[in-house]
Amino acid sequence: MATVELNGAAIVDTESFHAESQRAFGFPDSYPHTMDSWVDCLSYLRDEDGMSSIRLGPDETLHIVVLHSEAMRERAEDVLEEMAFCIIGINERYEDYGEKPALELELR
């Protein structure tokens, strides 16, 4: 299982979330730092679209670990909740295409 770690201590607002996500997921330089783009970049991890440095196999899951999640919850709870909501939506998108859900979230 592939794993990506986000440093929750570095996330204090939406902009720092996107900067940390771009680093961790290997999003392209053109990544526009919006939740719509975040969803798009993580919706095609099994395709060769170049939107992330991560490429999953057909049944592989990406384990997203938020380290220092309590620090993130204290400073950017709305961002954490939106990220969790978007992961659910992304997994539903994968299921709509007849694929296994691709993302798993762990808060540490």
XYZ file of C-alpha atoms in Angstrom:
108
model
C 0.000 0.000 0.000
C 1.349 3.420 -0.951
C 1.515 5.980 1.847
C 1.651 9.761 1.822
C 2.225 11.797 4.972
C 0.900 15.316 5.426
C 2.429 17.396 8.212
C -0.628 18.640 10.085
C 1.550 20.961 12.174
C 2.417 22.878 8.986
C -1.243 23.296 7.991
C -2.800 26.406 9.484
C -5.163 27.462 6.698
C -6.323 26.568 3.194
C -3.208 27.886 1.459
C -0.795 25.951 3.696
C -2.939 22.820 3.181
C -2.546 23.105 -0.574
C 1.180 23.822 -0.335
C 1.659 20.755 1.883
C -0.547 18.649 -0.410
C 1.378 19.742 -3.496
C 4.612 18.683 -1.816
C 3.334 15.386 -0.444
C 1.327 14.198 -3.466
C 3.681 15.550 -6.093
C 1.076 17.752 -7.747
C 2.360 19.682 -10.791
C 3.659 23.257 -10.635
C 0.449 24.339 -12.372
C -1.682 23.070 -9.446
C -4.059 26.002 -8.690
C -4.446 25.401 -4.911
C -8.213 24.827 -4.850
C -10.239 21.950 -3.408
C -11.721 21.243 -6.852
C -8.199 20.733 -8.215
C -7.221 18.660 -5.170
C -10.178 16.358 -5.876
C -9.310 16.194 -9.574
C -5.648 15.369 -8.918
C -6.572 12.505 -6.569
C -9.402 11.141 -8.723
C -7.127 9.628 -11.360
C -4.333 7.979 -9.384
C -4.759 4.792 -11.402
C -4.358 6.640 -14.701
C -1.286 8.170 -16.286
C -2.558 11.743 -16.276
C 0.488 13.344 -14.631
C -1.572 15.129 -11.972
C 0.358 13.455 -9.148
C 3.697 11.718 -8.746
C 1.739 8.784 -7.287
C 0.423 6.011 -9.507
C -1.695 3.241 -7.994
C -2.254 -0.250 -9.313
C -5.812 -1.438 -10.040
C -6.501 -2.657 -6.486
C -4.013 -0.508 -4.609
C -5.021 2.042 -1.973
C -3.252 5.264 -1.076
C -2.944 5.598 2.690
C -3.014 9.312 3.576
C -1.589 9.927 7.039
C -2.011 13.324 8.673
C 0.747 13.610 11.252
C 0.136 16.044 14.129
C -3.566 15.962 13.257
C -4.525 17.528 16.597
C -2.465 20.612 15.749
C -4.229 20.815 12.406
C -7.611 20.327 14.060
C -6.886 23.210 16.462
C -5.803 25.655 13.747
C -7.606 24.508 10.599
C -10.493 22.258 11.612
C -12.568 23.354 8.614
C -9.789 22.292 6.225
C -9.467 18.902 7.922
C -13.216 18.333 7.708
C -13.320 19.379 4.052
C -10.415 17.071 3.228
C -12.206 14.112 4.873
C -15.435 14.988 3.041
C -13.589 15.190 -0.284
C -11.889 11.827 0.279
C -15.330 10.250 0.703
C -16.459 11.885 -2.541
C -13.330 10.783 -4.411
C -13.818 7.193 -3.260
C -17.442 7.329 -4.416
C -16.190 8.529 -7.814
C -13.881 5.503 -8.032
C -16.778 3.205 -7.107
C -18.982 4.837 -9.764
C -16.360 3.751 -12.310
C -16.509 0.191 -10.963
C -13.183 0.490 -9.171
C -12.131 -0.140 -5.597
C -11.946 3.037 -3.442
C -8.435 4.461 -3.716
C -7.975 6.596 -0.602
C -7.760 5.852 3.087
C -7.312 8.570 5.725
C -5.534 8.153 9.054
C -5.204 10.905 11.636
C -2.197 10.610 13.942
